[in-house]
CSV table of C-alpha atoms in Angstrom, one decimal:
chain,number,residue,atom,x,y,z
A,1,UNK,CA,-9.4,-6.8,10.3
A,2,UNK,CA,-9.8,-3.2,8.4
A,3,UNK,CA,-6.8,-1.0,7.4
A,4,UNK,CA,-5.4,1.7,10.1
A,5,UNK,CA,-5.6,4.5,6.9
A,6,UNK,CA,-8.8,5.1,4.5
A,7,UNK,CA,-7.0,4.7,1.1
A,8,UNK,CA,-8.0,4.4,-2.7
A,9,UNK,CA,-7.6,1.1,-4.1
A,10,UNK,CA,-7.3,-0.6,-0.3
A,11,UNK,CA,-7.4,-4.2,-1.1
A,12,UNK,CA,-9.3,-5.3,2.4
A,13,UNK,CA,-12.8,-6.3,0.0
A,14,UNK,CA,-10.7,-8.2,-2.9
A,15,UNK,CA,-8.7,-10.1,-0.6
A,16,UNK,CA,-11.1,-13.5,-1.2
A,17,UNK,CA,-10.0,-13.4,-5.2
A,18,UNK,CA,-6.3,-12.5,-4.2
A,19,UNK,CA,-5.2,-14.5,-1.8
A,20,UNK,CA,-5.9,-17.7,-4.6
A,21,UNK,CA,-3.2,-16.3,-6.4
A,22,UNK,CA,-0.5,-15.5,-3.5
A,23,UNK,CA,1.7,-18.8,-2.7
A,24,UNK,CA,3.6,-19.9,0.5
A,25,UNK,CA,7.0,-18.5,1.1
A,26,UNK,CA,9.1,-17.4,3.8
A,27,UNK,CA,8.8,-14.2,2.9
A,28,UNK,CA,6.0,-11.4,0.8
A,29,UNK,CA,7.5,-8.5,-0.5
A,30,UNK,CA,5.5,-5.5,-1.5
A,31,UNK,CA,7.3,-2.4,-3.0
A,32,UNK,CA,3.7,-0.6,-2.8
A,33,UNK,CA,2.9,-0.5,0.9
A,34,UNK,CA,-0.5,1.3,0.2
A,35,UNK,CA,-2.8,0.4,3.5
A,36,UNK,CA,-0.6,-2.5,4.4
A,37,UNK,CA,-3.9,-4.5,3.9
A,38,UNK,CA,-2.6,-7.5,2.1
A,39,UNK,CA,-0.2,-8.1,5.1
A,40,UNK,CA,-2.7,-7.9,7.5
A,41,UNK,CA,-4.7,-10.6,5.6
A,42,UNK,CA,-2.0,-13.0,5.4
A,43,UNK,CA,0.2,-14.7,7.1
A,44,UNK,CA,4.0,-14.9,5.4
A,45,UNK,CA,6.8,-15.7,8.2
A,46,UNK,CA,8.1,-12.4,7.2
A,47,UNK,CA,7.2,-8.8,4.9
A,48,UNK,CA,9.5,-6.8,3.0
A,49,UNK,CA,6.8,-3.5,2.7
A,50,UNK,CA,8.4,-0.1,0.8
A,51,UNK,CA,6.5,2.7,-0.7
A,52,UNK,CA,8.6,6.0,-1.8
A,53,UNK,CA,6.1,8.0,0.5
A,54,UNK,CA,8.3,9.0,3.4
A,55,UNK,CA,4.9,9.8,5.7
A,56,UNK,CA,2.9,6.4,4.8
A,57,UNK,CA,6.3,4.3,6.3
A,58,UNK,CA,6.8,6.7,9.1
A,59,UNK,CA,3.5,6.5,10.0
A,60,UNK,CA,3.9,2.2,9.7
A,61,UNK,CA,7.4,2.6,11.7
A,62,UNK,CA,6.2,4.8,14.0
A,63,UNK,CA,3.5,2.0,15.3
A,64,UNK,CA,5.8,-0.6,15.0
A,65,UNK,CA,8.2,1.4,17.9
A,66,UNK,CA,6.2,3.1,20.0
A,67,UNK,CA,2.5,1.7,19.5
A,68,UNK,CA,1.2,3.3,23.0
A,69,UNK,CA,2.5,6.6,22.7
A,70,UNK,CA,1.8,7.1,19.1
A,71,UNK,CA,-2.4,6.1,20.1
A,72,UNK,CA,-2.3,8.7,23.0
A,73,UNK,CA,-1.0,11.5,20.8
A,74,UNK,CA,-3.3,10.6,17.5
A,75,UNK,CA,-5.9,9.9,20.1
A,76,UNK,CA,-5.5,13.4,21.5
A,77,UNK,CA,-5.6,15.2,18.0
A,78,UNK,CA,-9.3,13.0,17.2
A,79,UNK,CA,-10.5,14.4,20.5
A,80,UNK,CA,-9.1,18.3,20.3
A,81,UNK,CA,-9.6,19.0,16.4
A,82,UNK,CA,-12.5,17.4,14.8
A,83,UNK,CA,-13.5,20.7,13.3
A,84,UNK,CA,-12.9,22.3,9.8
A,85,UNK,CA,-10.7,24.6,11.5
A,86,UNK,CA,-8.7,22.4,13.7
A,87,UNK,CA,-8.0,20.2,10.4
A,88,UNK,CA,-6.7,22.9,8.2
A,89,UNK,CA,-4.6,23.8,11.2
A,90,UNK,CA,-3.4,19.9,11.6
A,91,UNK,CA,-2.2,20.1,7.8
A,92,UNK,CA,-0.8,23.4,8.2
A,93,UNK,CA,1.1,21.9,11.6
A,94,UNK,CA,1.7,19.0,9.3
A,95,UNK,CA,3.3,20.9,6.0
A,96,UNK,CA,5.5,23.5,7.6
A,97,UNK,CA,5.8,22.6,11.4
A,98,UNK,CA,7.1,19.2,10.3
A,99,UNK,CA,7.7,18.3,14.2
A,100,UNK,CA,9.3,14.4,13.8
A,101,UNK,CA,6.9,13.3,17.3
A,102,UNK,CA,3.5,14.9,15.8
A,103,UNK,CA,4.3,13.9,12.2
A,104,UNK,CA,2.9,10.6,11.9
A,105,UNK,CA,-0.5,10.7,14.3
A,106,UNK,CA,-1.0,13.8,12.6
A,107,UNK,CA,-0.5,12.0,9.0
A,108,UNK,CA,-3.5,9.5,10.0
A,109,UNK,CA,-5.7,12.3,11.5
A,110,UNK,CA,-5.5,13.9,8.3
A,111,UNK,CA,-6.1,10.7,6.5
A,112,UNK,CA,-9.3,10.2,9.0
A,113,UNK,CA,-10.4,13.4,8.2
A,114,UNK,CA,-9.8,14.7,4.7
A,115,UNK,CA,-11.9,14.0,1.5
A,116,UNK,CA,-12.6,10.4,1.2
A,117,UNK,CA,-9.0,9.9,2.9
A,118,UNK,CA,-7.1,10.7,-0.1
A,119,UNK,CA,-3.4,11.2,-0.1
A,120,UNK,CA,-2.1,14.0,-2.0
A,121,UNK,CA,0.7,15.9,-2.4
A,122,UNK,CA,1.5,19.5,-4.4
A,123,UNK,CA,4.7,20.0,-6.3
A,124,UNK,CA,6.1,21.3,-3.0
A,125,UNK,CA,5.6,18.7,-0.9
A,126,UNK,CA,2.6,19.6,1.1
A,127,UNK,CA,-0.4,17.9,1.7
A,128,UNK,CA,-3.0,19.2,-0.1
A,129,UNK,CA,-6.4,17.5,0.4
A,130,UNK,CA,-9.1,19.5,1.5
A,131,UNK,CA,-11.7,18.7,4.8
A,132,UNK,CA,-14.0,15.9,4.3
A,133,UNK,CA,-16.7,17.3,6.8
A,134,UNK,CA,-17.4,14.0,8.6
A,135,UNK,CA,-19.2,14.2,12.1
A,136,UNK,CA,-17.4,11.7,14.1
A,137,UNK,CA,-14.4,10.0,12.1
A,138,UNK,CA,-12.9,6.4,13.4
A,139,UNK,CA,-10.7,6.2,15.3
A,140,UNK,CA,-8.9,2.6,14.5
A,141,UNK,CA,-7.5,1.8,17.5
A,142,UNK,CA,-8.1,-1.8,17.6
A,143,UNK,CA,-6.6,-2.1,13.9
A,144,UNK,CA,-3.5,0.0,15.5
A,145,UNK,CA,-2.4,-2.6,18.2
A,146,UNK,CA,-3.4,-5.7,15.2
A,147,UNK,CA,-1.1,-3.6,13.0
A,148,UNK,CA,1.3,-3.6,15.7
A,149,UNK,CA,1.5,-7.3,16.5
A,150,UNK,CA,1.6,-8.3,13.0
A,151,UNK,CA,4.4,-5.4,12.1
A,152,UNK,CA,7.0,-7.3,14.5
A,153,UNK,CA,7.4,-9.9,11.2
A,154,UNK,CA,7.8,-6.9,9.1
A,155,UNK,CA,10.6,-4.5,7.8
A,156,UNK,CA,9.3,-0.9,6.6
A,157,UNK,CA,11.5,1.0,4.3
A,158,UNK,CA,11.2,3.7,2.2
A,159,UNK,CA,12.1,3.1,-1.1
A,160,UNK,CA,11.2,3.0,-4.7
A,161,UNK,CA,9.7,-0.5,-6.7
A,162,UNK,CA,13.1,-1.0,-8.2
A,163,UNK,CA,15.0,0.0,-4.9
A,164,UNK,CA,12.8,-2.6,-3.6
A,165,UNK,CA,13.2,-5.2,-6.2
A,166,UNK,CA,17.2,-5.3,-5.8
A,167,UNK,CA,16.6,-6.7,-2.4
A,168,UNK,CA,15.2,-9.7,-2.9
A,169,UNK,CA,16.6,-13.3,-1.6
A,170,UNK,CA,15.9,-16.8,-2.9
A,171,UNK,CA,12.4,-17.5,-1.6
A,172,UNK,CA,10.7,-14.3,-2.0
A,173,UNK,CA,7.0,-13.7,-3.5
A,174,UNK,CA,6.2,-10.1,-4.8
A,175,UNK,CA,3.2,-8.6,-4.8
A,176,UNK,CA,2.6,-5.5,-6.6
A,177,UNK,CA,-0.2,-2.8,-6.6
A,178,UNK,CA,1.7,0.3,-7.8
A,179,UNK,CA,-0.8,3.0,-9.2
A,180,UNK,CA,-3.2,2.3,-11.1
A,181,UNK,CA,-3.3,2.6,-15.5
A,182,UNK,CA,-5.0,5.2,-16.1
A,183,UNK,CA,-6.0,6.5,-12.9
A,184,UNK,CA,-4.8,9.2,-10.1
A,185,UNK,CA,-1.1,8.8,-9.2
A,186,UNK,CA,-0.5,12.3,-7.1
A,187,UNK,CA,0.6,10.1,-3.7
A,188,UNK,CA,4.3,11.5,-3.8
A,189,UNK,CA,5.5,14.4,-5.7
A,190,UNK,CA,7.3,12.2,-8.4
A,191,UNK,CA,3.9,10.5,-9.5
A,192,UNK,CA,4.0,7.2,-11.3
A,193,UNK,CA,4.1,7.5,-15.4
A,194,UNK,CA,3.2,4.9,-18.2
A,195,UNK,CA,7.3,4.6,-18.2
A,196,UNK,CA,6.6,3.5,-14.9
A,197,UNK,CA,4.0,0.8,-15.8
A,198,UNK,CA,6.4,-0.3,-18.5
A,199,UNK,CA,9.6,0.3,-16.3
A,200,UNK,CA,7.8,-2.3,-13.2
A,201,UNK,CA,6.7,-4.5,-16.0
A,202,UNK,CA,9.9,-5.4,-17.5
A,203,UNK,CA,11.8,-5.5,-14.0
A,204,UNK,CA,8.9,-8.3,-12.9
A,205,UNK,CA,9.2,-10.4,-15.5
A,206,UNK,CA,12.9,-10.9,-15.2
A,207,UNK,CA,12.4,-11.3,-11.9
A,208,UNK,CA,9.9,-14.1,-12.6
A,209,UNK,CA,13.0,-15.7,-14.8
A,210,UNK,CA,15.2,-15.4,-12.0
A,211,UNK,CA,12.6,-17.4,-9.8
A,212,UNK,CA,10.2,-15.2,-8.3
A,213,UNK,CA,6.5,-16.1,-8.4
A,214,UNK,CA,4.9,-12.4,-9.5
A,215,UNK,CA,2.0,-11.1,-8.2
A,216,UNK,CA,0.3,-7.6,-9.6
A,217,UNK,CA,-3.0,-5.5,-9.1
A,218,UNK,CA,-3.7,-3.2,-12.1
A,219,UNK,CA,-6.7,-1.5,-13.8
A,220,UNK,CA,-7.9,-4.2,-16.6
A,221,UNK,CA,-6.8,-1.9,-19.5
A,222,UNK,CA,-5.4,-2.3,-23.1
A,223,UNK,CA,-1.8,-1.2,-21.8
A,224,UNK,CA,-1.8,-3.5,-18.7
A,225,UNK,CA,-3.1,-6.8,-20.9
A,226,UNK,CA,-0.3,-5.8,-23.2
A,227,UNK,CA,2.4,-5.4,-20.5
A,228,UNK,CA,1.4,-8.5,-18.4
A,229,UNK,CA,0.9,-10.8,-21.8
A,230,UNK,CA,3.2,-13.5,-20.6
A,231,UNK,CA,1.2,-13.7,-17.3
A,232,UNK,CA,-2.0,-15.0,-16.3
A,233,UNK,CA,-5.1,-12.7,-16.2
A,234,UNK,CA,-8.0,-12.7,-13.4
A,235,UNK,CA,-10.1,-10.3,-14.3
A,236,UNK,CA,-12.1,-9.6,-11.0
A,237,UNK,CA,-14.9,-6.4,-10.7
A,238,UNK,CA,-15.0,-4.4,-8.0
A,239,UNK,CA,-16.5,-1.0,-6.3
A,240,UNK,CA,-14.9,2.3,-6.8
A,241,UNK,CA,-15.8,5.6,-4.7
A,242,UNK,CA,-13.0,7.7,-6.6
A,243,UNK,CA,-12.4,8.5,-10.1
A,244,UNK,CA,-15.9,6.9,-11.7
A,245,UNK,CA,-17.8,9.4,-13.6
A,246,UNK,CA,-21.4,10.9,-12.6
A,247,UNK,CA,-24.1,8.3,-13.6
A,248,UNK,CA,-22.0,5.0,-14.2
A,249,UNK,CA,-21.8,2.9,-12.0
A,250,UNK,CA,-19.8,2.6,-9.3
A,251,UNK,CA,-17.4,-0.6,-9.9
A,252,UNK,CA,-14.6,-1.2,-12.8
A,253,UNK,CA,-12.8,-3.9,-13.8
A,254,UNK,CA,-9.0,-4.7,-12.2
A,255,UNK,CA,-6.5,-7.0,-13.8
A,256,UNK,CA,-5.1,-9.9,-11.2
A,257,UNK,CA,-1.7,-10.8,-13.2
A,258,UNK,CA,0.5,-13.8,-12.3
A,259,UNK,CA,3.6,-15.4,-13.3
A,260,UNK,CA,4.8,-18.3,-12.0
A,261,UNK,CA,8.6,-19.3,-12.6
A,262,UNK,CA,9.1,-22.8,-14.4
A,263,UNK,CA,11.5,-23.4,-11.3
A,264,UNK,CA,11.4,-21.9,-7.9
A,265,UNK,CA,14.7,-21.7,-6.1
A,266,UNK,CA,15.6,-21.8,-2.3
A,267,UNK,CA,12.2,-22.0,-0.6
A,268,UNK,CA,11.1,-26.0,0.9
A,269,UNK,CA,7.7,-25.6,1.1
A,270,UNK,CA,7.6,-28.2,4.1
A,271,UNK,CA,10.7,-26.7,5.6
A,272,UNK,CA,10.9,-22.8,4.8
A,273,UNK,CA,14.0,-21.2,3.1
A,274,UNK,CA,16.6,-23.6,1.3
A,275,UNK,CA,19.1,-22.1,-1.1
A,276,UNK,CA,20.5,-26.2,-1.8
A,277,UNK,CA,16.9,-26.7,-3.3
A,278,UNK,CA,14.9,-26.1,-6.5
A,279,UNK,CA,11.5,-27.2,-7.0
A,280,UNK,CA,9.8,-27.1,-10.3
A,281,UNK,CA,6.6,-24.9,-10.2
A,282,UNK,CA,3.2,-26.4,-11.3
A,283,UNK,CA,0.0,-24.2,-12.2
């Protein structure tokens, strides 16, 4: 099943390399929601999904509550705006109306319709991508009511990775895709910085110590090798649309980084969570 939201980096065509990599547990946490695709491919008893962007986890809790209303009014906007002007009139409703019932369809119509369905954000806040000029734009309804169905095993916060990371229970897996080294990190206002690559690094591998099997998605770069060097590397090669110079070509390398604890405590793998049991991890 595709993604509700076009999005850079969406994970829906490296899903075959990176689900050999995620194990059973009662529960996936993911402090990068991004386009939710790695919960839609799987199938955990239960998600933890954050993201600091308020709009991308109103937009996911806004689906989860009120699936039928929220198509009808995104459906509407498809159908009434799908013109240059009607979109620069959406973000403008979007950035300074901020009306709580329109905010989220009109978050994915934007999404639809801007430049390659990129999400960012000016140092005020406001959405800034410009109109992608697309004839007839998808509407996803059928990935809306999957979302939907699969969201009812999910909690949506909005948080920050190491918000995120304070919340976890014996049990958990963590899987991280947080922006990319080296690449375009204007999702949210605050941006992610190389402190931030070296901040997420350190908090993972201690959470690997404490039990954790560790998951991450990164660009396969000097600083990434260097900050995952007690993990395992996959390097895997895949297309990009955004960010690859004129006359290369059109795929780069990304970094699959594991770290499996030497013990795994509270999850039975035959019988789910079980804080009385530790189980010795073997590659």
């Amino acid at each position: 099943m595709s993604t509700i939201l076009k999005w850079a980096g969406n994970k829906t065509k490296v899903m075959p390399e990176l689900i050999k990599h995620l194990p059973a547990g009662p529960r996936l946490v993911e402090p990068f929601a991004g386009s939710c695709a790695v919960m839609i491919a799987t199938d955990y008893p239960h998600y933890l999904v954050a993201d600091i962007n308020p709009d991308l986890i109103n937009l996911y809790q806004e689906i989860s509550r009120n699936t039928s209303d929220f198509i009808e009014r995104t459906k509407h906007l498809f159908q009434m705006f799908n013109s240059e002007d009607g979109y620069y009139d959406s973000r403008d409703s979007f950035n300074y109306d901020k009306d709580p019932d329109w905010r989220a369809p009109l978050f994915l119509f934007l999404n639809r319709h801007c430049y390659r369905g990129l999400c960012r954000y000016n140092k005020k806040g406001e959405f800034n991508v410009p109109y992608g000029n697309y004839k007839n734009p998808y509407f996803p309804e059928n990935e809306i009511r999957a979302f939907a169905e699969k969201a009812t095993r999910a909690t949506f916060i909005c948080a920050s990775y190491d918000e995120t990371l304070t919340l976890l229970v014996p049990g958990d897996v963590i899987y991280c895709d947080p922006p990319y080294d080296g690449n375009f990190s204007g999702y949210h206002t605050a941006g992610f910085t190389e402190d931030d690559q070296y901040h997420l690094a350190s908090i993972l591998e201690r959470r690997a110590s404490e039990g954790h099997p560790v998951i991450v998605s990164n660009s396969d770069t000097f600083l990434t090798r260097s900050l995952y060097r007690n993990f395992t590397h996959d390097r895997i090669n895949v297309k990009r649309s955004i960010g690859v110079a004129a006359g290369k070509g059109k795929t780069a390398d990304e970094l699959i980084a594991v770290l499996k604890p030497r013990v795994w405590a509270g999850f039975d793998p035959a019988g789910g969570p079980d804080c009385s049991v530790v189980h010795e991890v073997r590659a």
